[in-house]
PDB file of C-alpha atoms and ligand atoms in Angstrom:
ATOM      1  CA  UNK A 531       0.000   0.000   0.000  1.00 97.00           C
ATOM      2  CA  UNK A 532       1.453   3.709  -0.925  1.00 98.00           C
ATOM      3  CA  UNK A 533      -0.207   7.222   0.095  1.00 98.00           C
ATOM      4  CA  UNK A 534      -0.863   9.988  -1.702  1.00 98.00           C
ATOM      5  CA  UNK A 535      -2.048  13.508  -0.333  1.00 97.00           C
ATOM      6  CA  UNK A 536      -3.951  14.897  -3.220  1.00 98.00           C
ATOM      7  CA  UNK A 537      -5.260  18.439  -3.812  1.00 97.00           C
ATOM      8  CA  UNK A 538      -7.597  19.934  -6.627  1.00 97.00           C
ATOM      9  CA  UNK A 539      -4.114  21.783  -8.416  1.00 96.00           C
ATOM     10  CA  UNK A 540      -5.677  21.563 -11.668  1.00 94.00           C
ATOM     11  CA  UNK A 541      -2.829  18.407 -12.141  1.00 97.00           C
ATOM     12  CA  UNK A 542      -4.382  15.523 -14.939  1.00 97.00           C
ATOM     13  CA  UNK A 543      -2.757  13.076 -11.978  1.00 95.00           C
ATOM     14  CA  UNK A 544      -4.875  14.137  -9.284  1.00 97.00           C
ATOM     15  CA  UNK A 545      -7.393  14.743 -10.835  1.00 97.00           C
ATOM     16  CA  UNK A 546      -7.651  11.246 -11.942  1.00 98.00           C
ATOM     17  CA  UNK A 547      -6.997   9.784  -8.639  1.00 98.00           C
ATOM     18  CA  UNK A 548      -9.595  12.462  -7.135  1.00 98.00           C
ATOM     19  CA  UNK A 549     -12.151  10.763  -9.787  1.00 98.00           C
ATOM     20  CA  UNK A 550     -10.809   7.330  -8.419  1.00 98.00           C
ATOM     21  CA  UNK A 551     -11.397   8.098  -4.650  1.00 98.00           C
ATOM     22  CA  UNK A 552     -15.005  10.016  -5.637  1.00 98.00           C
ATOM     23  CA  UNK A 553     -16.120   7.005  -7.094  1.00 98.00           C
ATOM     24  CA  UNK A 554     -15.139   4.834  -3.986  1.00 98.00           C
ATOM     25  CA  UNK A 555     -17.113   7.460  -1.654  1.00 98.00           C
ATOM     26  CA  UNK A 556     -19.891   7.710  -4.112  1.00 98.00           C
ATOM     27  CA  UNK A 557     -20.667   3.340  -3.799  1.00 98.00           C
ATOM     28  CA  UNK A 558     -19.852   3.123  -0.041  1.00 98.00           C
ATOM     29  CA  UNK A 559     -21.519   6.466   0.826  1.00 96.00           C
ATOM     30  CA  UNK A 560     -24.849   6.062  -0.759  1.00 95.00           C
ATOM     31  CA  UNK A 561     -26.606   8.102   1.415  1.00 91.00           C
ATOM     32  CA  UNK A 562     -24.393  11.156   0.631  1.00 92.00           C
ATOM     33  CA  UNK A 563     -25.088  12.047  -2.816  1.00 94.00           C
ATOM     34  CA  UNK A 564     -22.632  11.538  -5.948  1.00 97.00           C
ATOM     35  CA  UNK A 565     -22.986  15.411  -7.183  1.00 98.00           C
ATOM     36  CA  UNK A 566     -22.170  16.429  -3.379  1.00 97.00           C
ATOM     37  CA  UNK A 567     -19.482  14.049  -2.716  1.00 98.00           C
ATOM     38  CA  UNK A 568     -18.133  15.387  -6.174  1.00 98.00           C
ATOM     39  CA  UNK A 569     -18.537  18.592  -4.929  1.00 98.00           C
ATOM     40  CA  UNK A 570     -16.256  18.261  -1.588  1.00 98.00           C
ATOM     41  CA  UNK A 571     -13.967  16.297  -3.212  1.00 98.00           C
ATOM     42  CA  UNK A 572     -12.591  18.806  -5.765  1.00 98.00           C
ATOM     43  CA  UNK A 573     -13.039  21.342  -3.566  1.00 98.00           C
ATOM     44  CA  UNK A 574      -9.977  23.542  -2.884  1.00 97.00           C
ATOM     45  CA  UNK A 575     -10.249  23.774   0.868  1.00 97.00           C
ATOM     46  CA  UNK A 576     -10.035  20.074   1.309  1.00 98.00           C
ATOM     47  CA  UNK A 577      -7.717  17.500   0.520  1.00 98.00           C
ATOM     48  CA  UNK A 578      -7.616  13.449   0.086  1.00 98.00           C
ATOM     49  CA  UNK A 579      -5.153  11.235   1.686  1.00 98.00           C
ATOM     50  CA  UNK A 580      -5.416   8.376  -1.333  1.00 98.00           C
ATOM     51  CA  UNK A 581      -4.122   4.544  -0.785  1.00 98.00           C
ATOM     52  CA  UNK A 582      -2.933   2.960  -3.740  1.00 98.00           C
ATOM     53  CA  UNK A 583      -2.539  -0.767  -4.449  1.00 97.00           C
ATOM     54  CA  UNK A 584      -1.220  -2.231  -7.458  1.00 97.00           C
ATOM     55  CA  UNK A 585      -1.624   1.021  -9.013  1.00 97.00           C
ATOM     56  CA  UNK A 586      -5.660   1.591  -8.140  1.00 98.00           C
ATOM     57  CA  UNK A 587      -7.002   3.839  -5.371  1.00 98.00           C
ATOM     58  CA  UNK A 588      -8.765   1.680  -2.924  1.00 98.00           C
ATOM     59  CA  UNK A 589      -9.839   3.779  -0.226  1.00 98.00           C
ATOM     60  CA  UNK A 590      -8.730   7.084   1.456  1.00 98.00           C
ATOM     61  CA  UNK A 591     -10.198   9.994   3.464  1.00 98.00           C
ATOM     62  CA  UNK A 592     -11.212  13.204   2.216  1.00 98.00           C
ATOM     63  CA  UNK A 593     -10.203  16.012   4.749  1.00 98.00           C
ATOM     64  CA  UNK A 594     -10.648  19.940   5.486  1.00 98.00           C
ATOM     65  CA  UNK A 595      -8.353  21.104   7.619  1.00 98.00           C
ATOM     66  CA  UNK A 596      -8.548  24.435   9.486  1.00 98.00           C
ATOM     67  CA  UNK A 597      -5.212  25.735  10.697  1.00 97.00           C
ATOM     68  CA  UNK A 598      -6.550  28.709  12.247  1.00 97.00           C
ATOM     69  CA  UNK A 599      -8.167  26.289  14.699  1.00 98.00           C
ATOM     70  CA  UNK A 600      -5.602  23.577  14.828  1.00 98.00           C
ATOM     71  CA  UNK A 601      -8.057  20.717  13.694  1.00 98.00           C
ATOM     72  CA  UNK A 602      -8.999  19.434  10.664  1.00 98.00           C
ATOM     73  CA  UNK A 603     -12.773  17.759   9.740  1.00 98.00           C
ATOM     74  CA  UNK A 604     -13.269  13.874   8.644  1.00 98.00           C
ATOM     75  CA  UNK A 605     -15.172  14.431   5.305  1.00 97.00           C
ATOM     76  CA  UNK A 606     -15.422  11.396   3.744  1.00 97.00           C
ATOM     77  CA  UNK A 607     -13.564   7.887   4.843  1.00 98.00           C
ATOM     78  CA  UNK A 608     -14.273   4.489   2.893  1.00 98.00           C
ATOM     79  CA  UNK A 609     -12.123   2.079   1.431  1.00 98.00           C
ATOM     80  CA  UNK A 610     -13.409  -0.599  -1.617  1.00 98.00           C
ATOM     81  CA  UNK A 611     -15.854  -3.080  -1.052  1.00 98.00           C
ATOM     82  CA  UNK A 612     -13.247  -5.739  -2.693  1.00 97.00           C
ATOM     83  CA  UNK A 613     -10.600  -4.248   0.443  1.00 98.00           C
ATOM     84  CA  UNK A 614     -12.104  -3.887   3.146  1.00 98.00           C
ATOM     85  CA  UNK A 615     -11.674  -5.724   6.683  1.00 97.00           C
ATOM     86  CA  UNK A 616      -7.963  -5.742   5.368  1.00 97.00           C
ATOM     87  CA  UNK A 617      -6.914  -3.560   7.959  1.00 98.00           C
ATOM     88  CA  UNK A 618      -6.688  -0.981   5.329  1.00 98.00           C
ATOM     89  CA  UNK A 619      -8.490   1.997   6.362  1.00 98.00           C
ATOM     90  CA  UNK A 620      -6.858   1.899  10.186  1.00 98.00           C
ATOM     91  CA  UNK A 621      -3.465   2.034   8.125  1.00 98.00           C
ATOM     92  CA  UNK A 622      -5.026   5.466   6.336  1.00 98.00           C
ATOM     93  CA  UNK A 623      -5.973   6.698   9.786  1.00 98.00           C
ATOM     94  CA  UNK A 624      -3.056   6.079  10.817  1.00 98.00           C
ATOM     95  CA  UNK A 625      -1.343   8.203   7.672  1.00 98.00           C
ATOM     96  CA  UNK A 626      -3.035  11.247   7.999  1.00 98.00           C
ATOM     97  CA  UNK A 627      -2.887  11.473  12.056  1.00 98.00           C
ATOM     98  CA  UNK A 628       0.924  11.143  11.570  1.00 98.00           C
ATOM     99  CA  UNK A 629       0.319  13.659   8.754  1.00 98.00           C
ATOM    100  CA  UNK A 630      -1.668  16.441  10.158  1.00 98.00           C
ATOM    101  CA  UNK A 631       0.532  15.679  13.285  1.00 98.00           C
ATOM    102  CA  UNK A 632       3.105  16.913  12.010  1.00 98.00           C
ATOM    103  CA  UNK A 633       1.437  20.294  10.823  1.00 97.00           C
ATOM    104  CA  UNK A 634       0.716  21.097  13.996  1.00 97.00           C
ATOM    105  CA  UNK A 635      -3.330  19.496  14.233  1.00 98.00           C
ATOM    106  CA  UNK A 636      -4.070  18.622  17.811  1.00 98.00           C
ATOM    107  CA  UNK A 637      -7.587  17.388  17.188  1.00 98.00           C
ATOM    108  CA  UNK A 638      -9.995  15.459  14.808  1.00 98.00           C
ATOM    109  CA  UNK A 639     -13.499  15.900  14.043  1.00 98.00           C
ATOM    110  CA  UNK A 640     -16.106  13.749  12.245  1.00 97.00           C
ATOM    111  CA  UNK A 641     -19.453  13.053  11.682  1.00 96.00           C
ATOM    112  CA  UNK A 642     -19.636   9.404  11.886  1.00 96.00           C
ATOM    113  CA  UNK A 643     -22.285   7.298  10.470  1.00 93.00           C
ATOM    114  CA  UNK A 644     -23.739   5.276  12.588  1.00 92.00           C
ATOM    115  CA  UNK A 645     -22.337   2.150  11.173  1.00 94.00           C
ATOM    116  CA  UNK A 646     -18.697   3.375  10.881  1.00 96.00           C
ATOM    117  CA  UNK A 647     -18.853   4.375  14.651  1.00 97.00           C
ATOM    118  CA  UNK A 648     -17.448   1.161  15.809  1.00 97.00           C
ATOM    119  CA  UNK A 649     -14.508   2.100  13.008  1.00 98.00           C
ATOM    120  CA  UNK A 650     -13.913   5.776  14.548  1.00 98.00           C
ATOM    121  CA  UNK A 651     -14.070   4.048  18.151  1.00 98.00           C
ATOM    122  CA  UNK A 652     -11.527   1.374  17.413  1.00 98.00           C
ATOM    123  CA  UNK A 653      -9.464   3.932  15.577  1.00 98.00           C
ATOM    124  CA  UNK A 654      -9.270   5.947  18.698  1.00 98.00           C
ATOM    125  CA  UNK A 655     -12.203   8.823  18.222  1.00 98.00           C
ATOM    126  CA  UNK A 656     -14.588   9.586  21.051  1.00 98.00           C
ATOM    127  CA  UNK A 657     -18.212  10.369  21.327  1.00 97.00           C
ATOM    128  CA  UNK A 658     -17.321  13.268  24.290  1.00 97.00           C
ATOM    129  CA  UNK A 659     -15.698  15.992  22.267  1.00 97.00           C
ATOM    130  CA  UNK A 660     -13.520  17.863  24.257  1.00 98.00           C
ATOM    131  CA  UNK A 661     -12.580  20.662  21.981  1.00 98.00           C
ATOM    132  CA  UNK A 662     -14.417  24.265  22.801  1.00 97.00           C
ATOM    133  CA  UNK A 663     -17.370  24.572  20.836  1.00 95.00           C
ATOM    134  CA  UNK A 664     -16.398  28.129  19.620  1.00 95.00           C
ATOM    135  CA  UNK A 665     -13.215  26.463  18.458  1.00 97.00           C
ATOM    136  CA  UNK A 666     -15.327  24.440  16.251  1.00 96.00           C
ATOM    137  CA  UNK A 667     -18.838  25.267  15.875  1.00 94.00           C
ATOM    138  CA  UNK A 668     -19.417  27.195  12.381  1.00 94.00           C
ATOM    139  CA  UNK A 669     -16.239  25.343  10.966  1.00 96.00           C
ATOM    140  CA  UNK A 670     -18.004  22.338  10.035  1.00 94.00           C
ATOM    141  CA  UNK A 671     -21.449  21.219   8.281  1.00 84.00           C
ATOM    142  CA  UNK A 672     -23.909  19.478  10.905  1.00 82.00           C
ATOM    143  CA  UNK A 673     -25.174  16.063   9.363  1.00 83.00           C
ATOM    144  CA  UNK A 674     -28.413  14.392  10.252  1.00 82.00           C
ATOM    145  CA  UNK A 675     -28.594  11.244  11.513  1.00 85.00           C
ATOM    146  CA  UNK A 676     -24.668  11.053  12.125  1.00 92.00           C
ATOM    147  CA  UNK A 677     -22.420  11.058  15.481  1.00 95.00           C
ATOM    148  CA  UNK A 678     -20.283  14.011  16.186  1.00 96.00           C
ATOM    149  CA  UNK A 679     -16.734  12.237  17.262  1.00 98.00           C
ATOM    150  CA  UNK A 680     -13.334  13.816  18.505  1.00 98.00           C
ATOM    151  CA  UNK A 681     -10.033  12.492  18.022  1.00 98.00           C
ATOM    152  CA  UNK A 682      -6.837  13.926  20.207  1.00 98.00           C
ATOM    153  CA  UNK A 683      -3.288  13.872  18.270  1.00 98.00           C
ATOM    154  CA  UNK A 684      -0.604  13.130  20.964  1.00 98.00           C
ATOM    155  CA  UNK A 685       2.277  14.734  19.556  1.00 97.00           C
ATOM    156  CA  UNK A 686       4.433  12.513  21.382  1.00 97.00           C
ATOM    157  CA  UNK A 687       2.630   9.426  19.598  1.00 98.00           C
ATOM    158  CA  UNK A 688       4.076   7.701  16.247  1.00 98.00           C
ATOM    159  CA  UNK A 689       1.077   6.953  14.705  1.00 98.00           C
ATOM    160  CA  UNK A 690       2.876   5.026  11.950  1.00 97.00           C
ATOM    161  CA  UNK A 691       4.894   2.711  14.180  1.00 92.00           C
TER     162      UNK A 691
HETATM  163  N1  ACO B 542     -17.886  -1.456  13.125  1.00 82.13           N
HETATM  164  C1  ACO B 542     -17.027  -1.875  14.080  1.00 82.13           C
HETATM  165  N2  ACO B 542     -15.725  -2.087  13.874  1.00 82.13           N
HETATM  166  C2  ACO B 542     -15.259  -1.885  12.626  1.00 82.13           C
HETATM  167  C3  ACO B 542     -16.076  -1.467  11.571  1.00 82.13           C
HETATM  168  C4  ACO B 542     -17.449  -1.228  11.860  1.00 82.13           C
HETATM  169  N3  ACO B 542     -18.290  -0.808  10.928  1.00 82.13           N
HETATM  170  N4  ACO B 542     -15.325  -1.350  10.451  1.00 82.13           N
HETATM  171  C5  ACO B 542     -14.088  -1.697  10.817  1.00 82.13           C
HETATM  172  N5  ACO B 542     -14.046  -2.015  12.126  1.00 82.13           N
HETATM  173  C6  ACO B 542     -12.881  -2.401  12.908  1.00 82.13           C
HETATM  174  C7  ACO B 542     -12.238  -3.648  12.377  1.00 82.13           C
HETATM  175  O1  ACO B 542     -12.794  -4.799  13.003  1.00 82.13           O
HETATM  176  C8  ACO B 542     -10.802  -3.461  12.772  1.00 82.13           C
HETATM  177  O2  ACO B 542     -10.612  -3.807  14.135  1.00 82.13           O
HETATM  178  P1  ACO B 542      -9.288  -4.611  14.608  1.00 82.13           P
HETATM  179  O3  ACO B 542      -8.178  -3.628  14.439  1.00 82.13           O
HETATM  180  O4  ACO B 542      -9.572  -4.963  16.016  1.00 82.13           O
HETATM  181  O5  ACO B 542      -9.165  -5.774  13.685  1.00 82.13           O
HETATM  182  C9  ACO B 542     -10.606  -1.957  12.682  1.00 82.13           C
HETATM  183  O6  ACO B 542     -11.908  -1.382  12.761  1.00 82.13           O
HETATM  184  C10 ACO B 542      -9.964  -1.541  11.377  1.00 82.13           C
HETATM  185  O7  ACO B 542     -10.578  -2.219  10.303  1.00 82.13           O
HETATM  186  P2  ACO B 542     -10.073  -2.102   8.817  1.00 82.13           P
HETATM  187  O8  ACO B 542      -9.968  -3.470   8.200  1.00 82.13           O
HETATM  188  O9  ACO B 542      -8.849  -1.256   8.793  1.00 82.13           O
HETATM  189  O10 ACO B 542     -11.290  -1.325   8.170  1.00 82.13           O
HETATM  190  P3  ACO B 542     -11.658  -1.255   6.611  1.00 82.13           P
HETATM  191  O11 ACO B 542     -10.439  -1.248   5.770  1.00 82.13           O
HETATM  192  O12 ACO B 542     -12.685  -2.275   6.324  1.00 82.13           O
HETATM  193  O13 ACO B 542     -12.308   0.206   6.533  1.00 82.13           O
HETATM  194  C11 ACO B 542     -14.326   1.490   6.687  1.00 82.13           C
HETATM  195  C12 ACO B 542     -13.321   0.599   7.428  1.00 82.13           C
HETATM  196  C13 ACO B 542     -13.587   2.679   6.077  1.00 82.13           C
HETATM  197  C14 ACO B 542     -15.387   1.980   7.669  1.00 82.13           C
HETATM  198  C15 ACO B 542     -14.960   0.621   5.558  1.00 82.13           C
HETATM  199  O14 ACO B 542     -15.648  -0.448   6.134  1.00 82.13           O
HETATM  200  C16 ACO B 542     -15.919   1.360   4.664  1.00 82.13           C
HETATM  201  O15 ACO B 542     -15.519   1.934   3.647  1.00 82.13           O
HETATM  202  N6  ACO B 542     -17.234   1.358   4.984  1.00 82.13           N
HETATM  203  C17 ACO B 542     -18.270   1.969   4.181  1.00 82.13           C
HETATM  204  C18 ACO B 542     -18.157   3.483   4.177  1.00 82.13           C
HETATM  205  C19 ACO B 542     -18.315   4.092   5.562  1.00 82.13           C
HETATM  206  O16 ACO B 542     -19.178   3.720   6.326  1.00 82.13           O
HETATM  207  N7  ACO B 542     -17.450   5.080   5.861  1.00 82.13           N
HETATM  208  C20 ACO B 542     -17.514   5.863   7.078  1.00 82.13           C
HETATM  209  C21 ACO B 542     -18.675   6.785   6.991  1.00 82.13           C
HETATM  210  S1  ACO B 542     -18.557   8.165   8.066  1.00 82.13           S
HETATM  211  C22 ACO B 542     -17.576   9.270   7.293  1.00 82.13           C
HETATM  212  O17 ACO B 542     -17.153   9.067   6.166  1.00 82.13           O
HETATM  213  C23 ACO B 542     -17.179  10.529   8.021  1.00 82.13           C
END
């Protein structure tokens, strides 16, 4: 498995793989909408975190981070039907903690469906959100029917080892 952090840059390259990683979101996300998924995706303000195996995107997380506030919003998260239960999307967790880490993030946000929360639980999120609401609140979209969930970044954590 390889990682790719991919941004809207007007690039053929990403923009393929962004097409790649829509599609993914668009068959495990049903719920969500295609032209809205589309929409976030290619977005500017957010960014993908891509796994690639034997040269095909098979999952990833689509992310907005805010740097002003020092955390960055889950958007999207879903890995292939074919791959999943691999251990796959803990390992792109993992990726973009150690990522955004590393930029200085200190917390993660989400809006967890209520069949991935067992996912964001085992991968370390938390229903109690710690973060000041002002620090938050207005930064990201509400969702119906989904679970607001924190996640902390240690900074003294290797999330990769
Ligand atoms: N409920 C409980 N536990 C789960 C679930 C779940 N739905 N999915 C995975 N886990 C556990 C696994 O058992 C595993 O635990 P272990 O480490 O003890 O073995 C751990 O989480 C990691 O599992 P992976 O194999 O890495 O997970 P996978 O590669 O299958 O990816 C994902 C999980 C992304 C949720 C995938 O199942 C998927 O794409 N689902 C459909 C889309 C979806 O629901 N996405 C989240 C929506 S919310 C949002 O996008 C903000």
């Amino acid at each position: 498995l390889r990682f790719l952090i991919l941004r809207n840059d007007g690039s053929p390259l990403a923009c393929e793989r962004l097409l790649e990683l829509k599609n993914i979101f668009g068959k495990q996300l049903p719920k969500m909408g295609k032209q809205y998924i589309a929409r976030l995706v290619f977005d500017r303000q957010h960014e993908s975190l891509a796994a690639i195996y034997a040269g095909e995107v098979v999952g990833g997380i689509t992310y907005r981070p805010h740097p002003s506030q020092a955390f960055a919003e889950v958007v999207f998260c879903a890995v292939s039907a074919e791959q999943q239960v691999r251990g796959y999307g803990a390992r792109i967790m993992n990726q973009l903690m150690e990522r955004l880490k590393r930029q200085g993030i200190t917390h993660l946000l989400t809006y967890a469906d209520n069949h991935a929360i067992g996912y964001f639980r085992k991968q370390g999120f938390n229903k109690q959100v710690t973060m000041k609401r002002e620090r938050w609140h207005g930064y990201i979209k509400d969702y119906d029917g989904a679970t607001l969930m924190e996640f902390i970044i240690d900074p003294r954590i290797d999330y990769l080892s």
